[in-house]
XYZ file of C-alpha atoms in Angstrom:
658
model
C 37.325 -106.611 -124.761
C 37.020 -109.804 -127.124
C 33.377 -111.243 -128.258
C 33.272 -113.600 -124.622
C 34.043 -110.914 -122.108
C 31.306 -108.689 -123.938
C 28.896 -111.654 -124.272
C 29.721 -112.667 -120.074
C 29.222 -108.756 -119.183
C 25.639 -108.377 -120.231
C 24.483 -105.131 -119.153
C 27.314 -102.667 -118.135
C 27.821 -101.237 -114.753
C 29.924 -98.468 -117.135
C 27.427 -97.106 -119.832
C 28.283 -96.268 -123.640
C 27.746 -93.551 -124.715
C 24.786 -92.599 -126.203
C 24.930 -93.958 -130.013
C 24.257 -91.770 -132.784
C 20.830 -93.312 -135.159
C 22.249 -93.920 -138.233
C 19.936 -92.794 -140.617
C 21.159 -95.657 -143.545
C 19.583 -98.295 -141.532
C 16.762 -99.524 -142.082
C 14.146 -98.372 -138.632
C 10.522 -99.678 -137.806
C 8.034 -96.540 -138.284
C 6.858 -94.997 -135.435
C 5.051 -96.410 -132.772
C 1.369 -93.703 -132.554
C 1.202 -92.282 -129.374
C -0.943 -93.402 -127.133
C -0.030 -93.435 -124.020
C -0.659 -91.125 -120.835
C 1.420 -88.987 -119.105
C 1.071 -90.992 -116.035
C 2.245 -94.039 -118.045
C 4.753 -92.415 -119.904
C 6.471 -92.601 -116.763
C 5.685 -96.210 -115.855
C 6.882 -96.986 -119.350
C 10.213 -95.361 -117.566
C 10.023 -96.375 -114.743
C 10.080 -100.684 -116.627
C 13.027 -99.339 -118.667
C 14.547 -98.715 -115.751
C 14.323 -101.161 -113.615
C 17.585 -102.749 -115.769
C 19.425 -100.197 -114.492
C 21.718 -99.330 -111.201
C 20.412 -96.080 -110.075
C 22.918 -94.526 -110.276
C 21.919 -94.291 -114.495
C 18.658 -92.976 -113.617
C 19.447 -89.159 -113.969
C 22.198 -90.240 -117.158
C 19.172 -92.208 -119.167
C 15.713 -90.753 -117.805
C 16.046 -88.466 -120.446
C 17.095 -90.096 -123.292
C 14.559 -93.138 -122.961
C 11.674 -90.475 -122.420
C 13.106 -88.700 -125.968
C 13.100 -91.889 -127.895
C 9.517 -93.111 -126.310
C 8.331 -89.573 -127.621
C 10.474 -89.522 -131.219
C 9.688 -93.382 -131.931
C 6.686 -94.222 -129.170
C 9.581 -96.933 -127.787
C 12.100 -97.326 -125.548
C 14.411 -99.459 -127.474
C 17.147 -98.482 -125.334
C 19.574 -97.144 -128.901
C 22.855 -96.931 -125.935
C 23.244 -100.540 -125.602
C 23.241 -101.691 -129.738
C 26.265 -104.241 -128.639
C 29.216 -102.162 -130.769
C 30.259 -105.750 -132.572
C 28.997 -107.342 -135.554
C 25.518 -109.770 -135.484
C 26.141 -112.290 -137.439
C 25.590 -116.451 -136.420
C 28.542 -116.498 -135.951
C 30.197 -120.228 -135.407
C 29.351 -122.645 -132.213
C 32.333 -122.528 -130.706
C 32.675 -119.049 -130.780
C 29.761 -118.507 -127.771
C 31.461 -118.680 -125.003
C 29.342 -120.672 -122.085
C 28.899 -124.799 -120.856
C 26.053 -125.800 -122.334
C 25.830 -126.874 -126.236
C 21.903 -126.087 -126.438
C 22.396 -122.973 -125.050
C 24.881 -121.725 -127.668
C 23.081 -123.514 -130.315
C 20.674 -120.909 -128.905
C 22.764 -117.844 -128.921
C 24.093 -119.005 -132.779
C 19.907 -118.637 -133.195
C 19.237 -114.872 -132.130
C 22.276 -113.616 -133.087
C 21.108 -114.927 -136.786
C 17.562 -113.389 -136.153
C 18.947 -109.361 -135.590
C 21.639 -110.197 -138.778
C 21.211 -106.697 -141.050
C 21.219 -108.803 -144.009
C 18.235 -110.598 -142.345
C 16.246 -108.861 -139.715
C 14.378 -106.448 -141.593
C 14.766 -103.461 -138.756
C 17.272 -104.689 -137.191
C 18.297 -101.570 -134.153
C 14.974 -102.343 -133.747
C 15.067 -105.625 -132.985
C 12.496 -107.036 -135.368
C 13.363 -109.608 -137.463
C 9.672 -109.769 -140.370
C 7.107 -108.659 -141.118
C 7.064 -104.421 -140.038
C 6.663 -105.825 -135.844
C 8.201 -109.530 -135.137
C 10.009 -108.343 -132.485
C 13.251 -110.748 -131.100
C 13.522 -108.115 -127.587
C 11.926 -104.953 -127.244
C 15.262 -103.723 -126.474
C 18.933 -103.627 -125.746
C 19.185 -104.211 -122.069
C 17.145 -108.136 -122.043
C 19.364 -108.902 -125.019
C 22.206 -108.580 -123.601
C 21.184 -109.804 -119.562
C 19.656 -113.253 -121.914
C 23.108 -112.870 -123.440
C 25.060 -113.484 -120.678
C 22.283 -115.886 -119.206
C 23.080 -118.213 -122.099
C 27.048 -117.979 -121.626
C 26.606 -118.711 -117.528
C 23.808 -121.861 -118.137
C 24.382 -125.472 -117.578
C 22.278 -128.137 -118.890
C 20.426 -128.254 -115.206
C 19.124 -125.228 -116.128
C 16.217 -123.036 -118.486
C 16.224 -120.056 -118.777
C 12.265 -118.359 -118.887
C 11.312 -116.170 -121.034
C 8.932 -113.186 -121.433
C 7.900 -111.422 -123.912
C 11.739 -111.167 -124.545
C 12.238 -110.073 -120.759
C 14.739 -113.240 -119.296
C 12.897 -113.388 -115.917
C 15.704 -115.856 -115.673
C 17.599 -118.789 -115.319
C 15.610 -121.640 -112.799
C 16.682 -125.281 -111.461
C 15.685 -127.583 -114.115
C 17.507 -131.217 -115.243
C 19.449 -132.454 -118.972
C 15.814 -133.205 -120.496
C 14.482 -129.845 -119.651
C 14.074 -127.269 -122.372
C 16.704 -125.190 -122.253
C 14.538 -122.231 -123.312
C 10.929 -121.214 -122.788
C 9.959 -118.478 -124.602
C 6.123 -117.536 -124.695
C 5.313 -113.187 -126.108
C 2.086 -111.616 -126.057
C 0.076 -114.376 -123.586
C -1.887 -111.714 -122.406
C -6.190 -112.011 -121.034
C -7.881 -112.916 -124.186
C -10.292 -109.736 -123.938
C -7.556 -107.641 -123.657
C -5.813 -108.574 -127.418
C -6.930 -106.134 -129.503
C -4.084 -104.406 -132.102
C -4.256 -101.019 -129.225
C -3.785 -103.113 -126.361
C -0.555 -104.525 -128.256
C 0.058 -100.452 -129.294
C -0.233 -99.761 -125.067
C 1.505 -102.577 -123.712
C 4.631 -102.836 -126.208
C 4.964 -98.883 -125.759
C 5.203 -99.741 -121.039
C 7.435 -102.784 -121.874
C 5.344 -104.764 -120.673
C 5.115 -108.033 -123.991
C 5.635 -107.654 -127.661
C 4.612 -109.514 -130.739
C 6.853 -112.589 -131.763
C 5.690 -113.189 -134.883
C 6.211 -116.487 -135.890
C 9.775 -117.306 -135.993
C 11.284 -114.304 -135.406
C 10.601 -114.661 -131.149
C 11.438 -117.936 -131.183
C 14.723 -117.185 -132.453
C 13.947 -119.584 -135.646
C 14.197 -117.294 -138.552
C 16.236 -118.656 -141.211
C 15.547 -115.100 -143.931
C 13.929 -114.937 -146.506
C 14.449 -118.967 -147.778
C 11.512 -120.396 -145.032
C 9.350 -118.177 -146.404
C 10.672 -119.583 -150.066
C 10.136 -122.607 -150.169
C 6.096 -122.386 -148.951
C 4.871 -119.491 -151.889
C 7.242 -121.983 -153.896
C 4.996 -124.031 -153.087
C 2.111 -122.559 -153.385
C 2.735 -121.241 -156.791
C 3.648 -124.330 -158.401
C 0.008 -125.835 -157.107
C -1.813 -122.792 -157.741
C -1.328 -123.365 -161.533
C -1.684 -126.389 -160.897
C -5.032 -125.738 -159.594
C -6.168 -123.991 -163.152
C -3.963 -125.879 -164.736
C -1.959 -123.758 -166.604
C 1.786 -124.268 -166.686
C 3.486 -121.671 -165.629
C 6.120 -120.468 -167.661
C 5.626 -117.474 -170.156
C 2.424 -116.415 -167.320
C 1.622 -113.526 -164.534
C 1.494 -113.908 -160.631
C 1.049 -110.128 -158.932
C 1.543 -109.805 -155.072
C 3.060 -107.232 -153.475
C 4.925 -106.576 -150.785
C 9.182 -107.392 -149.959
C 9.355 -105.836 -146.392
C 7.799 -107.575 -144.198
C 8.373 -111.401 -146.101
C 11.844 -110.247 -147.195
C 12.068 -111.013 -151.159
C 10.248 -114.276 -151.102
C 7.832 -114.625 -153.770
C 9.981 -112.711 -156.515
C 12.044 -115.353 -155.610
C 9.494 -118.110 -155.210
C 7.839 -117.076 -158.568
C 11.808 -117.737 -160.065
C 12.175 -121.191 -159.195
C 8.530 -122.395 -159.601
C 9.510 -120.954 -163.356
C 6.151 -117.573 -164.344
C 6.591 -113.693 -164.202
C 6.167 -112.108 -161.345
C 5.097 -108.819 -160.568
C 5.682 -107.707 -157.163
C 4.914 -104.254 -155.660
C 7.083 -102.297 -152.440
C 6.464 -98.752 -151.659
C 9.696 -98.757 -149.666
C 13.021 -97.825 -151.429
C 15.126 -98.674 -149.355
C 14.023 -102.368 -149.098
C 13.387 -102.560 -152.264
C 17.136 -101.779 -153.335
C 18.068 -104.456 -150.659
C 16.280 -106.879 -151.774
C 17.694 -106.344 -155.261
C 21.387 -106.340 -154.516
C 20.230 -109.481 -152.739
C 19.829 -111.139 -155.372
C 15.685 -111.817 -154.655
C 14.490 -109.719 -157.773
C 15.651 -109.834 -161.347
C 14.726 -106.388 -161.913
C 13.133 -103.406 -160.649
C 10.613 -100.442 -162.486
C 9.808 -97.604 -161.692
C 6.285 -97.321 -163.562
C 3.255 -98.414 -164.615
C 3.966 -97.420 -167.981
C 7.400 -99.362 -167.842
C 5.573 -101.976 -166.235
C 3.481 -102.085 -168.739
C 5.605 -102.970 -171.798
C 8.145 -105.197 -169.372
C 5.235 -107.232 -168.824
C 3.986 -107.988 -172.311
C 7.217 -108.325 -173.379
C 7.490 -111.150 -171.187
C 5.461 -112.492 -172.398
C 5.721 -112.629 -175.236
C 8.526 -114.657 -174.495
C 7.685 -116.747 -171.938
C 10.302 -116.124 -170.052
C 10.810 -116.826 -166.366
C 11.974 -113.430 -164.777
C 10.697 -111.026 -161.416
C 9.817 -107.333 -161.063
C 9.393 -104.546 -159.031
C 6.553 -101.966 -158.743
C 8.773 -99.659 -156.317
C 4.967 -97.748 -156.243
C 1.438 -99.218 -154.324
C 0.365 -102.996 -156.521
C -3.581 -101.483 -156.394
C -2.121 -98.852 -159.562
C -1.093 -102.416 -160.834
C -4.416 -104.292 -159.539
C -5.919 -100.630 -162.560
C -3.533 -100.345 -164.022
C -3.403 -104.060 -165.672
C -7.640 -104.480 -165.649
C -7.404 -100.856 -168.583
C -4.542 -102.937 -170.338
C -6.230 -105.620 -170.323
C -3.726 -107.868 -169.098
C -4.078 -111.256 -167.780
C -2.926 -112.358 -164.691
C -3.430 -115.772 -163.812
C -2.561 -115.455 -159.958
C -2.498 -113.155 -157.450
C -2.316 -112.349 -154.474
C -0.510 -110.068 -151.551
C 1.972 -109.959 -149.098
C 1.789 -106.798 -147.091
C 1.968 -107.455 -143.258
C -1.978 -106.348 -143.092
C -2.058 -107.721 -139.695
C -0.052 -105.167 -138.516
C -2.435 -102.382 -140.695
C -2.076 -98.743 -139.084
C 1.565 -99.262 -138.247
C 2.847 -99.659 -141.464
C 2.682 -102.836 -142.665
C 0.473 -101.975 -145.281
C 1.139 -98.661 -147.175
C -2.180 -96.916 -148.858
C -2.525 -95.719 -152.555
C -2.562 -92.130 -153.154
C 0.105 -91.007 -150.868
C 3.662 -90.868 -150.408
C 6.243 -93.021 -148.710
C 7.202 -90.715 -146.813
C 3.871 -88.231 -146.436
C 2.375 -91.764 -145.322
C 4.788 -92.671 -142.279
C 4.126 -88.963 -141.274
C 0.738 -89.038 -141.333
C 0.551 -93.006 -140.091
C 2.532 -90.917 -136.409
C 0.591 -87.417 -136.658
C -3.318 -88.413 -137.938
C -3.566 -91.847 -137.324
C -6.900 -91.493 -137.993
C -6.989 -89.985 -141.370
C -4.217 -92.870 -141.917
C -6.597 -95.352 -141.044
C -8.972 -93.855 -143.485
C -6.401 -93.993 -146.129
C -6.243 -98.146 -145.625
C -9.530 -98.780 -145.691
C -10.300 -96.431 -148.957
C -7.366 -97.909 -150.595
C -8.031 -101.774 -149.308
C -11.855 -101.652 -151.125
C -9.729 -100.257 -154.220
C -7.630 -102.896 -154.143
C -10.381 -105.100 -154.035
C -12.487 -103.682 -156.333
C -9.604 -104.466 -158.970
C -9.189 -107.766 -157.788
C -13.013 -108.559 -158.368
C -12.237 -107.045 -162.108
C -9.590 -109.296 -162.243
C -11.196 -112.530 -161.141
C -14.038 -111.527 -163.344
C -11.686 -111.973 -166.337
C -9.882 -115.583 -164.764
C -7.834 -114.056 -162.514
C -7.371 -117.086 -159.540
C -6.604 -115.539 -156.429
C -5.663 -116.664 -152.909
C -4.702 -114.802 -149.274
C -1.901 -115.508 -148.717
C -3.076 -115.438 -144.946
C -1.398 -111.840 -144.057
C -4.806 -110.766 -143.376
C -6.156 -108.945 -146.664
C -9.074 -110.447 -146.374
C -9.962 -110.415 -143.066
C -8.904 -106.694 -143.374
C -10.809 -105.646 -146.833
C -13.851 -107.234 -144.732
C -14.034 -104.149 -141.714
C -12.345 -101.602 -144.238
C -15.909 -102.526 -145.793
C -14.357 -104.302 -149.378
C -16.737 -106.774 -151.658
C -15.229 -109.324 -150.587
C -18.011 -110.983 -148.940
C -19.264 -114.684 -149.990
C -23.221 -114.482 -150.446
C -24.123 -116.582 -147.119
C -22.219 -113.136 -145.770
C -20.260 -114.970 -143.562
C -17.651 -116.950 -145.767
C -15.400 -114.635 -148.514
C -14.885 -114.861 -152.094
C -11.908 -115.843 -152.364
C -9.791 -119.459 -149.803
C -7.230 -119.015 -148.562
C -3.994 -120.270 -149.607
C -4.292 -123.294 -146.801
C -7.914 -123.820 -147.061
C -7.980 -124.653 -150.938
C -3.714 -125.243 -150.660
C -1.124 -126.478 -149.020
C -3.810 -127.454 -146.037
C -5.638 -130.393 -148.114
C -2.089 -130.974 -150.069
C 0.513 -130.898 -147.228
C -0.655 -130.093 -143.665
C -3.758 -133.250 -144.116
C -0.972 -135.394 -144.859
C 1.712 -134.075 -142.746
C 4.063 -132.003 -144.679
C 5.401 -128.871 -143.704
C 8.416 -126.690 -142.906
C 10.385 -128.359 -141.366
C 14.383 -126.722 -141.019
C 17.852 -127.390 -139.715
C 20.486 -124.730 -139.073
C 24.496 -126.132 -139.711
C 25.937 -124.611 -136.011
C 29.462 -125.048 -137.326
C 28.811 -122.178 -139.846
C 30.558 -124.073 -142.355
C 28.851 -124.376 -146.294
C 29.911 -127.448 -147.009
C 29.056 -128.657 -143.584
C 25.104 -127.749 -145.341
C 25.923 -128.712 -148.929
C 26.923 -132.481 -146.261
C 23.374 -131.741 -144.630
C 21.089 -131.197 -148.802
C 22.931 -134.576 -150.244
C 21.872 -136.694 -146.953
C 18.545 -135.828 -146.650
C 17.766 -135.947 -150.160
C 19.296 -139.694 -150.357
C 16.700 -140.024 -147.303
C 13.458 -138.599 -149.730
C 14.898 -140.748 -152.501
C 14.201 -144.275 -151.072
C 11.922 -142.999 -149.547
C 9.979 -142.161 -152.197
C 10.835 -146.030 -153.888
C 7.521 -146.879 -151.196
C 5.974 -143.959 -150.692
C 1.845 -144.264 -151.704
C 0.130 -142.277 -154.062
C -1.270 -139.955 -151.704
C 2.267 -138.906 -151.217
C 4.114 -138.927 -154.434
C 4.084 -135.249 -155.274
C 4.520 -133.731 -151.746
C 8.040 -136.300 -152.013
C 8.901 -135.523 -155.493
C 8.476 -131.326 -155.362
C 10.644 -131.361 -151.843
C 13.391 -133.755 -154.327
C 13.659 -131.831 -156.788
C 13.733 -128.782 -153.801
C 16.738 -129.840 -152.046
C 19.224 -130.672 -155.370
C 18.318 -126.865 -156.834
C 18.392 -125.465 -152.909
C 22.738 -125.004 -153.604
C 22.112 -123.380 -157.421
C 19.028 -121.488 -156.298
C 21.750 -119.365 -153.519
C 18.781 -119.441 -150.312
C 21.023 -118.734 -147.839
C 21.068 -115.447 -145.856
C 23.077 -115.435 -142.654
C 22.629 -119.339 -140.909
C 23.616 -122.182 -142.652
C 19.981 -123.308 -142.996
C 17.591 -125.210 -144.780
C 14.881 -125.653 -144.955
C 11.652 -128.424 -146.971
C 8.929 -129.841 -146.498
C 8.653 -133.495 -144.872
C 5.937 -135.675 -143.184
C 6.949 -136.667 -140.094
C 8.532 -140.302 -141.176
C 10.817 -137.549 -142.994
C 11.608 -136.085 -140.367
C 12.739 -138.414 -138.247
C 14.441 -140.243 -140.486
C 16.784 -136.656 -142.497
C 17.412 -135.638 -138.649
C 19.132 -139.697 -137.063
C 21.516 -139.774 -140.287
C 22.653 -136.072 -139.758
C 23.071 -137.030 -135.851
C 24.536 -139.914 -137.519
C 26.865 -137.816 -139.463
C 27.471 -135.450 -136.544
C 28.485 -138.938 -134.606
C 31.253 -139.986 -136.948
C 32.427 -135.994 -137.419
C 30.795 -135.827 -140.929
C 29.392 -132.236 -139.566
C 28.851 -130.226 -136.941
C 26.112 -129.792 -134.395
C 22.844 -129.060 -136.654
C 19.821 -127.469 -135.214
C 16.101 -128.227 -136.189
C 13.765 -125.836 -136.320
C 10.505 -125.759 -138.140
C 8.324 -122.735 -138.825
C 5.323 -121.970 -136.408
C 3.288 -122.455 -140.044
C 2.967 -126.162 -140.395
C 0.579 -128.440 -139.616
C 0.653 -128.537 -135.688
C 1.669 -124.883 -134.645
C -1.545 -122.808 -134.931
C -4.697 -122.524 -134.977
C -5.134 -119.493 -137.712
C -8.675 -119.675 -138.367
C -8.124 -117.798 -141.153
C -4.667 -119.158 -142.454
C -3.679 -122.759 -140.842
C -6.195 -124.331 -139.038
C -8.601 -122.470 -141.929
C -9.597 -125.780 -143.503
C -10.690 -127.685 -140.281
C -15.021 -127.646 -140.349
C -15.941 -129.044 -137.777
C -16.542 -125.698 -135.929
C -13.649 -125.689 -134.139
C -11.169 -123.318 -136.147
C -11.112 -120.149 -133.051
C -10.104 -123.020 -130.492
C -6.454 -123.043 -129.717
C -5.632 -126.952 -128.231
C -3.645 -128.047 -130.594
C -1.399 -125.424 -130.760
C -1.272 -125.816 -126.941
C -0.955 -129.219 -126.879
C 1.889 -128.498 -129.234
C 4.061 -126.872 -127.553
C 3.076 -128.993 -123.593
C 4.155 -131.555 -125.519
C 7.389 -130.454 -127.124
C 8.759 -129.726 -124.118
C 8.392 -132.942 -122.770
C 10.317 -135.264 -125.199
C 13.143 -133.653 -125.913
C 12.644 -129.803 -126.882
C 16.147 -128.006 -126.585
C 13.921 -124.895 -127.079
C 9.761 -123.944 -126.784
C 8.213 -121.059 -127.265
C 3.938 -119.659 -127.421
C 3.212 -116.901 -129.308
C -0.194 -114.596 -129.995
C -0.433 -113.114 -133.158
C 1.274 -114.055 -135.964
C 0.916 -113.685 -139.506
C -2.213 -112.653 -138.635
C -2.680 -109.756 -135.867
C -2.629 -110.328 -132.451
C -5.491 -112.035 -131.444
C -6.161 -113.674 -134.065
C -4.086 -116.702 -133.981
C -1.914 -119.065 -131.233
C 1.152 -119.766 -132.648
C 4.042 -122.108 -131.025
C 7.616 -123.332 -132.407
C 11.101 -125.035 -131.508
C 14.403 -125.803 -131.872
C 16.520 -128.477 -130.697
C 20.222 -129.048 -131.040
C 21.576 -132.365 -132.041
C 25.466 -133.181 -131.045
C 25.925 -136.546 -132.321
C 24.654 -138.622 -129.448
C 22.599 -141.576 -128.347
C 20.088 -138.912 -126.351
C 19.281 -136.735 -129.191
C 18.661 -139.255 -131.288
C 16.146 -140.781 -128.360
C 14.545 -137.580 -128.214
C 14.313 -136.761 -131.759
C 12.434 -139.436 -132.452
C 10.147 -138.856 -129.725
C 9.604 -135.309 -130.561
C 9.318 -134.839 -134.109
C 6.907 -138.028 -134.790
C 4.953 -135.741 -132.309
C 5.637 -132.959 -133.406
C 3.222 -133.149 -136.913
C 0.673 -135.773 -135.586
C -0.767 -134.253 -132.988
C -1.974 -132.202 -135.877
C -2.438 -134.747 -138.549
C -5.060 -136.549 -135.474
C -6.233 -132.561 -135.552
C -7.405 -132.293 -138.608
C -8.298 -135.945 -138.739
C -11.020 -135.391 -136.214
C -12.291 -132.944 -138.762
C -12.904 -134.525 -140.670
C -10.224 -134.315 -143.484
C -9.478 -136.909 -145.727
C -6.139 -136.658 -146.947
C -5.140 -136.971 -142.252
C -7.537 -139.327 -141.374
C -5.762 -141.659 -144.416
C -2.373 -139.699 -142.189
C -3.101 -140.756 -139.306
C -4.004 -144.762 -140.492
C -0.995 -144.652 -141.426
C 0.801 -143.334 -138.399
C -0.475 -145.795 -136.766
C 0.551 -148.805 -138.435
C 4.239 -147.514 -138.389
C 3.559 -147.139 -135.249
C 2.361 -149.585 -132.217
C 2.304 -147.122 -129.030
C -0.220 -144.544 -130.896
C -4.076 -145.224 -130.614
C -5.951 -141.641 -132.149
C -9.440 -141.404 -131.679
C -11.331 -141.391 -135.398
C -14.369 -139.586 -137.081
C -17.040 -141.632 -137.990
C -19.358 -140.392 -140.972
C -21.967 -139.439 -140.554
C -25.373 -140.053 -144.229
C -25.353 -136.619 -145.204
C -29.187 -137.730 -146.531
C -30.167 -138.230 -142.607
C -28.991 -134.810 -141.830
């Protein structure tokens, strides 16, 4: 059977043989026991509804075994035998170019070089799933291969509800993930609903088919590290950035440190992931003892090296040992998946990786105690370093939130705010998001590296031309991105699809996209998918991250993210998604994204201008209404550019009157 025929087949009528569990692959940890006996029966009934009743007797013991062993029913038997990667778009079967582009993006999210736990359909973040099981994948791909441009596929937390009649200007796919009733949005609610097969955690770009491997977070981290050093008035050269986590966020931090030009030390407890990131070139060196690490960092500081070092061990050991040795940490952060602290997102100090995985599944209460004890130790050590001059920031992974819940010393004197800022509060919010700059990305669906090179050149030319007349307020952002895009090829950032990211405002996104569309129309490049991280100007309402620099009391509202997705859907997005969870935890954030296919047509040109303008300025208007100075400047400028835009502006109150 050919690849196209396998896609068109969907769930096979004749079951494939049972597959052996592949221990060479990085697997998700076993999820905790949370279902009652009756709920386990319900989980089996829910899984079996994908199959003809003639198969039920054969599948029941198998699915029951998966549920007991792994805490989920993944349906490993249905995992395809073909290689999983983003194929050139013309290799996909189908009647709709847009649908083929979505298949390209889905397979990229599940590429072994991209996905964190590919056999569990988890792209990143420990639980950021594309689908809940392999039946959903097969059925979704089949629907996309049948879809016309007069239909829309509706996705309920990984489940393809079906193809519905619509029209050419409607989205081809609408995705929701984890959209539960607010009072049922605690971590254990997710565990139970996910085990039942009725909801999933889509992270940000995992469940919306827009992950582009480590490159996406590399760029944001590079900007954060550069601006972090600017904030403390230090040149990165010869200075030290300490952090942790190579799994959930890939090798982004060490690569970003190299690009920024500092010494980076990143701790990781998982040997498989550490080996993979080293082999992929995201890390320069790996050390396995704190003695070796101390010597290596002292040498790097003395020689002002630009180097990234992975420490195979717990980050708590680094913070404590560096304090004892009086090694100055200039920038400090953490990027473990603390949105998922009890199921593999954070590993406690003093326990081996294997022992922790066993405890997580068999004694979750003790595991939780150990995690919280470790968080208290980490915070205590961080406090010692900040007293010596370290600039520590929360990287939006819920580190400070979970540390505070563990009773760690991370609260400010008012016992309301945290002692340390979120990187959005201090860096990304006022320097980038308020001005409309965020993670714009594109994918060349031809799969040709030369197409990506051409788009890099087009984007750099557009940005350089724009910088000639850009106001002083955004010149730094412009220059950072021109430098980034010019160095993109040499930094070898592509993993999986031929994709690129840069931070652009609405004007930049529209102009770059229009230049791409013209190049496609001329036959210079193939079709391009536009997208962005949900972690953007307008996409996400997250009180401890994306909207942490909103101070008018609206941090805990989610109107912006919901408005964003609704507005994108009728302004021309090819697909839209809205999720509960993101990078900070279920119940802590609502975030949305989009994908848009450019095919060189006049219709695509019209759609990109309308949708991209809204997608950015929706968030700027909300930030402006919160009285953010940069956003007030940016929205006034947007109104000058577009006469049809008329936004309510805030009147400022004289503080002395209050």
